[in-house]
Coordinates of C-alpha atoms (C1' of nucleotides) in Angstrom, one line a residue:
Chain R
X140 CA 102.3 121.7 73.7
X141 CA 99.2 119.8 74.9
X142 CA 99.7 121.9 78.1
X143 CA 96.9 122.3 80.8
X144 CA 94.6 123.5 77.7
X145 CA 94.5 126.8 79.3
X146 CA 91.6 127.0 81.4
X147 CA 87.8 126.6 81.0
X148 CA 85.4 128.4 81.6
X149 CA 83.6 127.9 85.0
X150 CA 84.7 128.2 88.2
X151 CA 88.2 125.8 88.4
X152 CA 88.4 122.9 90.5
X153 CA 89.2 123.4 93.9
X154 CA 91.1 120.0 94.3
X155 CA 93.5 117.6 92.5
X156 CA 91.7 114.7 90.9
X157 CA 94.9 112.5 91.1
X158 CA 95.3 113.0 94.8
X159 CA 91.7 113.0 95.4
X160 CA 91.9 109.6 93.4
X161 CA 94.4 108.4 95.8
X162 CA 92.6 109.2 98.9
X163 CA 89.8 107.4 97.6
X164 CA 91.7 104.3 97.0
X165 CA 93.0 104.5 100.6
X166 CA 89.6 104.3 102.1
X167 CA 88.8 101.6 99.7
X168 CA 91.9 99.5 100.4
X169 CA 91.1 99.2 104.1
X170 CA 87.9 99.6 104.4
X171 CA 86.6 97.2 101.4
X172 CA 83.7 98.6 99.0
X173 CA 80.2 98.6 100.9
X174 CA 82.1 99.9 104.4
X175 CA 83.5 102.7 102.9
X176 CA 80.8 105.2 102.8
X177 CA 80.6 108.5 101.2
X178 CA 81.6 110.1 104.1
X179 CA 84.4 108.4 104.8
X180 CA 85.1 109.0 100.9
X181 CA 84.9 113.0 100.9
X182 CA 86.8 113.1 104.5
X183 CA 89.5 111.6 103.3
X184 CA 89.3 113.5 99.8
X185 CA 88.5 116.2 101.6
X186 CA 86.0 117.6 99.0
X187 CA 82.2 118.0 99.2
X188 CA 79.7 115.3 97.9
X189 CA 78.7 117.0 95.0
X190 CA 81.8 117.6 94.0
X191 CA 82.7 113.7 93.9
X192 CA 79.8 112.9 92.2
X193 CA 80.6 116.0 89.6
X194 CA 83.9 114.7 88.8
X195 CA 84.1 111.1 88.9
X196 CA 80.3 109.8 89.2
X197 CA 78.8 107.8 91.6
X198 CA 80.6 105.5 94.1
X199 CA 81.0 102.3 91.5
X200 CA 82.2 104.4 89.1
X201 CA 84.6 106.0 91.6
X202 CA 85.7 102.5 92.6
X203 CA 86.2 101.7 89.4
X204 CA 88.3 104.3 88.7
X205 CA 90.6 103.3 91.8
X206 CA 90.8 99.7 90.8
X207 CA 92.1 101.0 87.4
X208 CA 94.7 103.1 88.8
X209 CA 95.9 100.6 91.3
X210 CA 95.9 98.2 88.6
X211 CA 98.2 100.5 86.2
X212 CA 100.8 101.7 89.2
X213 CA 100.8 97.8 90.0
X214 CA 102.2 96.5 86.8
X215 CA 104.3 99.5 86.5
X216 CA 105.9 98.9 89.3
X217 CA 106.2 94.8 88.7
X218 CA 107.3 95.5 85.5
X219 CA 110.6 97.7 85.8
X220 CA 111.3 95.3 88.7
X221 CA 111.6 92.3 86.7
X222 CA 112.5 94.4 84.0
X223 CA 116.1 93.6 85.2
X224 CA 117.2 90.1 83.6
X225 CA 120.8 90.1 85.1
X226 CA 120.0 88.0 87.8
X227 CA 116.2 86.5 87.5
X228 CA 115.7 84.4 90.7
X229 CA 116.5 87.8 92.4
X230 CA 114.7 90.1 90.2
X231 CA 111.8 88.1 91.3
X232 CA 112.7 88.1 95.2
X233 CA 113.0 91.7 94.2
X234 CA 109.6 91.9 93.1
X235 CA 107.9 90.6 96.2
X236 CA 110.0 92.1 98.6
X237 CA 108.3 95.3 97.2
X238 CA 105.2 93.7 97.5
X239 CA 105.7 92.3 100.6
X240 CA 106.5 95.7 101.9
X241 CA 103.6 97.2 100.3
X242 CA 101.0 94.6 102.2
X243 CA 102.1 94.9 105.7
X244 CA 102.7 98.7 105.4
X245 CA 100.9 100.2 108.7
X246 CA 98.4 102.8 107.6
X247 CA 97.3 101.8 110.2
X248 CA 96.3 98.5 109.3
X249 CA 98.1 95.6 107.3
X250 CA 96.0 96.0 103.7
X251 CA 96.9 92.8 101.8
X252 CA 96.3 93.8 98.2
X253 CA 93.8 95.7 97.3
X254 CA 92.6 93.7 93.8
X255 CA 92.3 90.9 96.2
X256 CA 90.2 93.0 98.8
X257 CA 88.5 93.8 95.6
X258 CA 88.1 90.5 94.1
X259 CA 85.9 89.7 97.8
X260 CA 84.1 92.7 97.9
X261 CA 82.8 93.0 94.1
X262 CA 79.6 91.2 95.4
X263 CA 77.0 93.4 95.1
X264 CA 78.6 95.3 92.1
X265 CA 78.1 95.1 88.7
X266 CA 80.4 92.1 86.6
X267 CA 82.4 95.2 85.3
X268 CA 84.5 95.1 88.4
X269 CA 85.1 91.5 88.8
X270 CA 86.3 91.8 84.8
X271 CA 88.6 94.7 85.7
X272 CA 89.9 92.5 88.5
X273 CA 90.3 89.6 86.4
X274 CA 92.5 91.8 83.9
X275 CA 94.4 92.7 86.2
X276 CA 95.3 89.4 87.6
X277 CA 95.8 88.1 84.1
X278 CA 98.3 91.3 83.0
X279 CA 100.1 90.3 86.1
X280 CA 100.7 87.2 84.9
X281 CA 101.5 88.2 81.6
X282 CA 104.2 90.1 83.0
X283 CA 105.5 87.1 84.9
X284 CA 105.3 85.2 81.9
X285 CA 107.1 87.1 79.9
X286 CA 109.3 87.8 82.6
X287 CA 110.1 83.7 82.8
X288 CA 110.7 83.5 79.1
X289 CA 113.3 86.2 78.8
X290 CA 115.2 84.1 82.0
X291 CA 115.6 81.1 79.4
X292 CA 111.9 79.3 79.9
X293 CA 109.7 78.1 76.9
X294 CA 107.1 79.4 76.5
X295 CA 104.9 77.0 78.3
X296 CA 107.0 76.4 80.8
X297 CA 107.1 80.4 81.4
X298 CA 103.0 80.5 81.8
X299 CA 103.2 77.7 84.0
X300 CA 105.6 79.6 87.0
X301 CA 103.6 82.8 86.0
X302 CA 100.2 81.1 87.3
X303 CA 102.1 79.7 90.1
X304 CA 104.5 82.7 90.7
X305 CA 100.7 84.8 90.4
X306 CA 99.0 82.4 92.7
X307 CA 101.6 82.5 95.5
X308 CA 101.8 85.8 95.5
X309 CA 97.8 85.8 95.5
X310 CA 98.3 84.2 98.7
X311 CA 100.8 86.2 100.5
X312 CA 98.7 89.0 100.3
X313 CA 95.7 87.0 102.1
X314 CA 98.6 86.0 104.7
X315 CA 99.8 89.8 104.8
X316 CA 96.3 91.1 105.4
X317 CA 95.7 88.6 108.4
X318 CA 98.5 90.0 110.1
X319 CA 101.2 87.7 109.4
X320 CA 104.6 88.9 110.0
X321 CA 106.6 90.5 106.9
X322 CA 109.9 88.4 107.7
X323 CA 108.3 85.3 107.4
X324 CA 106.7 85.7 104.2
X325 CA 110.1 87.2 103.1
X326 CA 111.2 83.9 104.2
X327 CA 108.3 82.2 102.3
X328 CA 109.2 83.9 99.2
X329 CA 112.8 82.7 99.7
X330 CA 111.3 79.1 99.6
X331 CA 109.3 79.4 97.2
X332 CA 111.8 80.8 94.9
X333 CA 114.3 78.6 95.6
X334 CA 111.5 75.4 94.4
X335 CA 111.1 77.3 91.2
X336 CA 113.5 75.3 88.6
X337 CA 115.2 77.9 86.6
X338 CA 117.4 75.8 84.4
X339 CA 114.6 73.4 82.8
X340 CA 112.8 75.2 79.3
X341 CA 110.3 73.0 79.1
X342 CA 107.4 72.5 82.0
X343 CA 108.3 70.9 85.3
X344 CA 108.3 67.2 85.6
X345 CA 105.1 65.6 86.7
X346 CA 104.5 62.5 89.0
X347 CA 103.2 59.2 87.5
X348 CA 100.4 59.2 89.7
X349 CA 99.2 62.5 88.4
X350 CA 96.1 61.1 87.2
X351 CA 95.2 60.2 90.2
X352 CA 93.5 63.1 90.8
X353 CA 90.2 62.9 89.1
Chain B
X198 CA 73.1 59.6 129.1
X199 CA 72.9 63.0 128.1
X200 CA 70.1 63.3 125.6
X201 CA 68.2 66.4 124.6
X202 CA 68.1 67.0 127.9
X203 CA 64.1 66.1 128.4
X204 CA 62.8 69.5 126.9
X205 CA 63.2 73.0 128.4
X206 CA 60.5 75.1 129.6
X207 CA 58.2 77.2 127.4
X208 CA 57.8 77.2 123.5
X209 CA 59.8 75.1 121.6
X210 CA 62.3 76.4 118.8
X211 CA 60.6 76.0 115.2
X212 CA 63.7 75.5 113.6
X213 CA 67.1 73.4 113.5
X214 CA 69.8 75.8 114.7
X215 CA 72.9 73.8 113.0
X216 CA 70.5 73.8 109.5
X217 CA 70.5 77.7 110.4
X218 CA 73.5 78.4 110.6
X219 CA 74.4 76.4 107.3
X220 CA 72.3 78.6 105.8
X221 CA 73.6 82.0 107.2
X222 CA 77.1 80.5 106.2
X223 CA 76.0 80.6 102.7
X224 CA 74.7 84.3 102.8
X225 CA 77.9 85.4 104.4
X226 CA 80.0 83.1 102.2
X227 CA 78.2 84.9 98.8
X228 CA 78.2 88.6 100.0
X229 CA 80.4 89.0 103.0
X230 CA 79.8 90.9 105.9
X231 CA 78.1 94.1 105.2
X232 CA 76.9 93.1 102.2
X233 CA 74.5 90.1 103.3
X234 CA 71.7 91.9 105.3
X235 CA 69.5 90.7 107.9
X236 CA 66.8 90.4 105.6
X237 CA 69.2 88.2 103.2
X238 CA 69.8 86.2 106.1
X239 CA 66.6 86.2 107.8
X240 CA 65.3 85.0 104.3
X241 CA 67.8 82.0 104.0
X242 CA 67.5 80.7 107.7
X243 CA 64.0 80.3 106.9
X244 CA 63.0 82.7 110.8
X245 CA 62.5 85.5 111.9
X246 CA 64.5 88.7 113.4
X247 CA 63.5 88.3 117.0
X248 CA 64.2 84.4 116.6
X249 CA 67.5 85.1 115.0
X250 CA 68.5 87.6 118.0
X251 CA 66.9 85.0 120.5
X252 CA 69.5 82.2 119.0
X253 CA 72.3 83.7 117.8
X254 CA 72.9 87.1 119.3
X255 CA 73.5 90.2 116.5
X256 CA 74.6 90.0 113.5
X257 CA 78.4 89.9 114.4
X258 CA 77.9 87.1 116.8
X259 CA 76.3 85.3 114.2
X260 CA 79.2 86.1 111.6
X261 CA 81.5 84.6 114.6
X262 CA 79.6 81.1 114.8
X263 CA 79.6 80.6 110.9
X264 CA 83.1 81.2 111.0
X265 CA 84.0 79.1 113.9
X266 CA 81.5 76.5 112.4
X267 CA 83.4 76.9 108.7
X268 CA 86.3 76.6 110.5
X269 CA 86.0 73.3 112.3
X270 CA 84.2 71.7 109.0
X271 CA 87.1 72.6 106.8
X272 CA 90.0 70.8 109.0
X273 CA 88.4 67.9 109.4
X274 CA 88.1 67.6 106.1
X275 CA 91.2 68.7 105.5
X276 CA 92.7 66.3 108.1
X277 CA 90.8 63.4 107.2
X278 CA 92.2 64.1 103.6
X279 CA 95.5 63.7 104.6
X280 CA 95.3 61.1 107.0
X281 CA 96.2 59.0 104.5
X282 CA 100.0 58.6 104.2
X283 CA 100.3 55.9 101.8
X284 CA 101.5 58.2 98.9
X285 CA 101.9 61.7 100.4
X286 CA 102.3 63.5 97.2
X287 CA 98.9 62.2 96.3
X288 CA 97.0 62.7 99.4
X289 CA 98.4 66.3 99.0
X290 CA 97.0 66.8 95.7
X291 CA 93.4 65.3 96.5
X292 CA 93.1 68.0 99.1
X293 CA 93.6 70.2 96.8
X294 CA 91.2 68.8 94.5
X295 CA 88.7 68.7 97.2
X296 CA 89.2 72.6 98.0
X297 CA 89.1 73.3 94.5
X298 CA 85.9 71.2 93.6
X299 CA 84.2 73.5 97.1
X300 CA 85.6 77.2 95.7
X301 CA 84.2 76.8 92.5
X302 CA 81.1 75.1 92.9
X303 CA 78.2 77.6 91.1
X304 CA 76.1 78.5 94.4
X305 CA 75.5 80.6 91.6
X306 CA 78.5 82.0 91.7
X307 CA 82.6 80.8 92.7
X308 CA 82.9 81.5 96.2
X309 CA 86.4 80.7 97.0
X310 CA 86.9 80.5 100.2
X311 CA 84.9 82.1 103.2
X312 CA 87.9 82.3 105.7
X313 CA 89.7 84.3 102.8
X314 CA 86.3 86.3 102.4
X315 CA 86.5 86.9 105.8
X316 CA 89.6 88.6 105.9
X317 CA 89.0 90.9 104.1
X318 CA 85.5 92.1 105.2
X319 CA 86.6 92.0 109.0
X320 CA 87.5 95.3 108.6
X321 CA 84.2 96.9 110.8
X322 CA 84.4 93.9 112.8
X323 CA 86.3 93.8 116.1
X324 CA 90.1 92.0 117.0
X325 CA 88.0 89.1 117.5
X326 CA 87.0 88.2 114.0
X327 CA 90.5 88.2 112.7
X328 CA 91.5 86.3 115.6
X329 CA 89.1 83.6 114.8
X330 CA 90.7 83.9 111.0
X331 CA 94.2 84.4 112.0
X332 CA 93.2 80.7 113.9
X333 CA 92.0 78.7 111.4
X334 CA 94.7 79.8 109.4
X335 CA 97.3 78.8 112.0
X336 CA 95.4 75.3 112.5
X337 CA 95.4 74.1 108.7
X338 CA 99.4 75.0 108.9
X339 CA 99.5 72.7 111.8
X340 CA 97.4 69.9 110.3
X341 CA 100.0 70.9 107.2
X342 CA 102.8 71.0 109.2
X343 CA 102.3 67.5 110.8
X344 CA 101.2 66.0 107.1
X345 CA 104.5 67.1 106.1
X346 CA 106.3 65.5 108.9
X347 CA 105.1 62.2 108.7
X348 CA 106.0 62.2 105.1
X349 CA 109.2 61.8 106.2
X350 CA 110.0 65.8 106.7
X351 CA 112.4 66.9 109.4
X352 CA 110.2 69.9 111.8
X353 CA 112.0 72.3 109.9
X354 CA 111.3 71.7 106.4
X355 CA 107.6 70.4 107.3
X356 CA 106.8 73.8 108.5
X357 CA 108.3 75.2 105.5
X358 CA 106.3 73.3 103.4
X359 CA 103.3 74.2 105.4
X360 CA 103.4 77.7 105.1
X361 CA 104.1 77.5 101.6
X362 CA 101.4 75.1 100.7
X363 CA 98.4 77.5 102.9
X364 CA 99.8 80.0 101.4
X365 CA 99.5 78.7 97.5
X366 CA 96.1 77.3 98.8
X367 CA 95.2 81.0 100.0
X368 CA 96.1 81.8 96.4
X369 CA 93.8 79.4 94.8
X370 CA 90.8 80.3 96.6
X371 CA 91.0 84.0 95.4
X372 CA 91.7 82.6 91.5
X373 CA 89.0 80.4 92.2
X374 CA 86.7 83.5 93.6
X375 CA 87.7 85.4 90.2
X376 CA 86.3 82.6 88.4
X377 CA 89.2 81.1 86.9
X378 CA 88.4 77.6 85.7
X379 CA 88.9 74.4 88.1
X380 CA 90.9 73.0 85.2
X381 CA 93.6 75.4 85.0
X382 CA 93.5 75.3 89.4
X383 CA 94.1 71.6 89.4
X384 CA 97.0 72.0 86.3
X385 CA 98.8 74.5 88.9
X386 CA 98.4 72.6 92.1
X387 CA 99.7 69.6 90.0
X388 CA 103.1 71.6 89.1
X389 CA 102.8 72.9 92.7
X390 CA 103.0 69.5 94.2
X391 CA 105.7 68.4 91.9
X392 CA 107.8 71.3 92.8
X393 CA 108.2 70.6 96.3
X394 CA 111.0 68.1 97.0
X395 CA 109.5 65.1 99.4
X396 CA 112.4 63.3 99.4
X397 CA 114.6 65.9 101.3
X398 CA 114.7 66.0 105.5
X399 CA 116.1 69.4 105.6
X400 CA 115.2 73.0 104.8
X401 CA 114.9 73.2 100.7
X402 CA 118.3 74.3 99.7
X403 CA 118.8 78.1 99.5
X404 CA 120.2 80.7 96.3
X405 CA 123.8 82.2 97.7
X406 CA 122.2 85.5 96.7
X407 CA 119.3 85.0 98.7
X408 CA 120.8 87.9 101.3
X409 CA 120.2 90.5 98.4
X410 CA 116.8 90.4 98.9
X411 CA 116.8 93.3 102.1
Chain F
dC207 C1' 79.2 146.0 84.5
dT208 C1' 76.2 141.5 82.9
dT209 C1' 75.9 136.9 81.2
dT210 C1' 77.3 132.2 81.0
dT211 C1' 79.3 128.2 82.8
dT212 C1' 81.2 125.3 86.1
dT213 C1' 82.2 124.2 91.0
dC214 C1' 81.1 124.0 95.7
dA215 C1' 78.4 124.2 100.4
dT216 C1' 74.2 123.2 102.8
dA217 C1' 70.6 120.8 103.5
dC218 C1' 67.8 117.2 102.4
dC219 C1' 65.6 113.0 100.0
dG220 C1' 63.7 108.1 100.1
dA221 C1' 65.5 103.7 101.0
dT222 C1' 67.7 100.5 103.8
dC223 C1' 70.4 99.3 107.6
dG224 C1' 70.7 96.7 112.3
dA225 C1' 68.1 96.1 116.2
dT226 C1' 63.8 96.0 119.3
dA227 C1' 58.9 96.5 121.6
dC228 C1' 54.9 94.3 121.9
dG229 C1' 51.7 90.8 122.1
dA230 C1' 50.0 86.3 120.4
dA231 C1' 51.2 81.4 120.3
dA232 C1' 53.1 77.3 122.2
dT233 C1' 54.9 74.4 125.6
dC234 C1' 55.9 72.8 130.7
dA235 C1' 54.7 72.9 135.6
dT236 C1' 51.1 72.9 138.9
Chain Z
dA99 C1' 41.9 74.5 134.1
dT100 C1' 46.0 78.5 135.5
dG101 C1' 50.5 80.6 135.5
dA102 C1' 55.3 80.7 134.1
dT103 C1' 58.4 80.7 130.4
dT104 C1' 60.2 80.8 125.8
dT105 C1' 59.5 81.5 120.8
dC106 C1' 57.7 83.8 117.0
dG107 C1' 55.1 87.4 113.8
dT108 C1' 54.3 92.1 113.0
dA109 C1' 55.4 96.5 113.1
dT110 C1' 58.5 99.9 114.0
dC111 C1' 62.5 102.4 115.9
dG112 C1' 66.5 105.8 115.1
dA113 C1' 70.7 105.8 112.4
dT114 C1' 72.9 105.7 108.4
dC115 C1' 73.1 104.7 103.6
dG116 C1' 73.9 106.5 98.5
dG117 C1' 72.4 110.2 95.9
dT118 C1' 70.5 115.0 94.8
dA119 C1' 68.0 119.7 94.7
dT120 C1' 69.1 124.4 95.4
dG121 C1' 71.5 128.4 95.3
dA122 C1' 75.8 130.9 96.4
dA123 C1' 80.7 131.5 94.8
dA124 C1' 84.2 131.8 91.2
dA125 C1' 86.0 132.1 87.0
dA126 C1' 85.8 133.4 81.5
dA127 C1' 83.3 135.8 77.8
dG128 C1' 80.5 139.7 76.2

DNA sequence: CTTTTTTCATACCGATCGATACGAAATCAT
DNA sequence: ATGATTTCGTATCGATCGGTATGAAAAAAG
């Protein structure tokens, strides 16, 4: 139906905007926004400098653009794992196992995460990309909220491990990206998992002394 | 006994070097690596190139002392937070409280936290920059670690702990970076606290499904 | 064919980067 | 005083940065 719409007219691309799209986001993911430069961009892409700017603007815009897409495959990918409700506690190890193996993949360095990476580097950029950041961090934790909530939790109770559950996992890719070895944070998440309480609906208990923060 | 040393030889330095590097901290702490400049630094120190080169080194050695400096500063803090082992669960929170009260001070805007920064934008840098990172991570899971213990933790299970807390604290400094509110970070570390079991000398106990996770 | 439209390759732009050369200024030693 | 030594201000270096002008190449339309 809505097929490739033919072709224009004009000379065709010579290159795949989806692959080229996933080059990019290589370079950005180890390298970090302001030390990937635009020839490291269009070696990797392997297309000209004209032709990046032609199709996908300049280099924010081009970041942007990544961010999205990691964003989108990211919550895809969370999503059908916890999709699962069989068995939550191991949905969830599920879920950062992925993760986990995602981080410390050698290519050729461990990468963490790259909306973390991002969520550093957006310095000098415009408050568009911390706000795509952001929305990213908060969709995650919708999905972990919901998530919770169809594994028995109220609906407070489910926000509350989502934050936490987002948090942690926040802080494994940190860990991953120093180097730290993929067994223990497997092992970390198996802690962590196992401290969740599953059984209560409503939030977790709270010391007396709470107050004592302020 | 040992002074300032008399004074050296020729011209004396026209600036505090420890007030310096305080204020290079900042730069790098605000834009990372590449993106703080020598001018943006130069310009906050309050000297000049040649006197920057003349104390510090380049740019990278510079980048090492701040860290190093950073470093230090946050576990004594850290330490000196926890030194008090009245009521553990307490102590634990008001370090929080005291990391969370640093990431999001407006400076103008939430920093989080530069050893996290720092991991990321290492990526030019050399082995030795994450090694300095890789360190201070390692050390404030030691000062953790022995927190833990003389809570009343058996080795095992204060480790655990350790890890789990740097890691949650790893996680609070990015949300705190992304400008989530300090309200919502202290609500999280409060269900975070309350989560862990302090009463336990042992490993937390462990799912029997916890081998599905390979 | 010619015309039109879009992509691509080369070469280049001004700006900014990190780093330095040079000499004047400031201090100690004599 | 003079010389030695170190710091500091100015001015600048070559390299690299992000971004672009120009024209050839490749397709559809006439």
């Amino acid at each position: 139906m809505k097929k490739a719409a033919a072709r224009p007219p004009g000379r065709p691309r010579g290159f795949d905007v989806d692959s080229a799209l996933d080059a990019a986001t290589q370079v950005f993911w180890a390298r970090g926004y302001s030390d990937a430069s635009l020839d490291d961009l269009t070696a990797a892409m392997a297309i000209s400098r004209p032709s990046l700017y032609g199709a996908f603007g300049d280099k924010q815009a081009l970041y942007l653009k990544c961010i999205a897409r990691y964003r989108g495959w990211v919550l895809g990918a969370i999503g059908a794992t916890l999709a699962d409700a069989a068995d939550p506690p191991n949905a969830l190890r599920r879920m950062f196992a992925e993760a986990i193996a995602l981080y410390t993949a050698p290519a050729p360095e461990p990468r963490g995460c790259l909306l973390a990476s991002a969520s550093v580097s957006e310095a000098p950029l415009s408050p568009e990309s911390r706000e795509s950041v952001a929305l990213a961090l908060a969709s995650v934790e919708a999905v972990l909220a919901d998530f919770f909530h169809r594994a028995g939790l109220a609906p407070d109770g489910a926000a509350e491990r989502a934050r936490l559950t987002a948090t942690f996992l926040y802080g494994i890719s940190g860990r991953a990206r120093l180097g730290v070895n993929a067994q223990i944070l497997r092992d970390d998440v198996g802690r962590f998992v196992a401290l969740l309480d599953w059984g209560r609906r409503g939030p977790a208990p709270i010391d007396a002394d709470r107050d004592n923060i302020a």
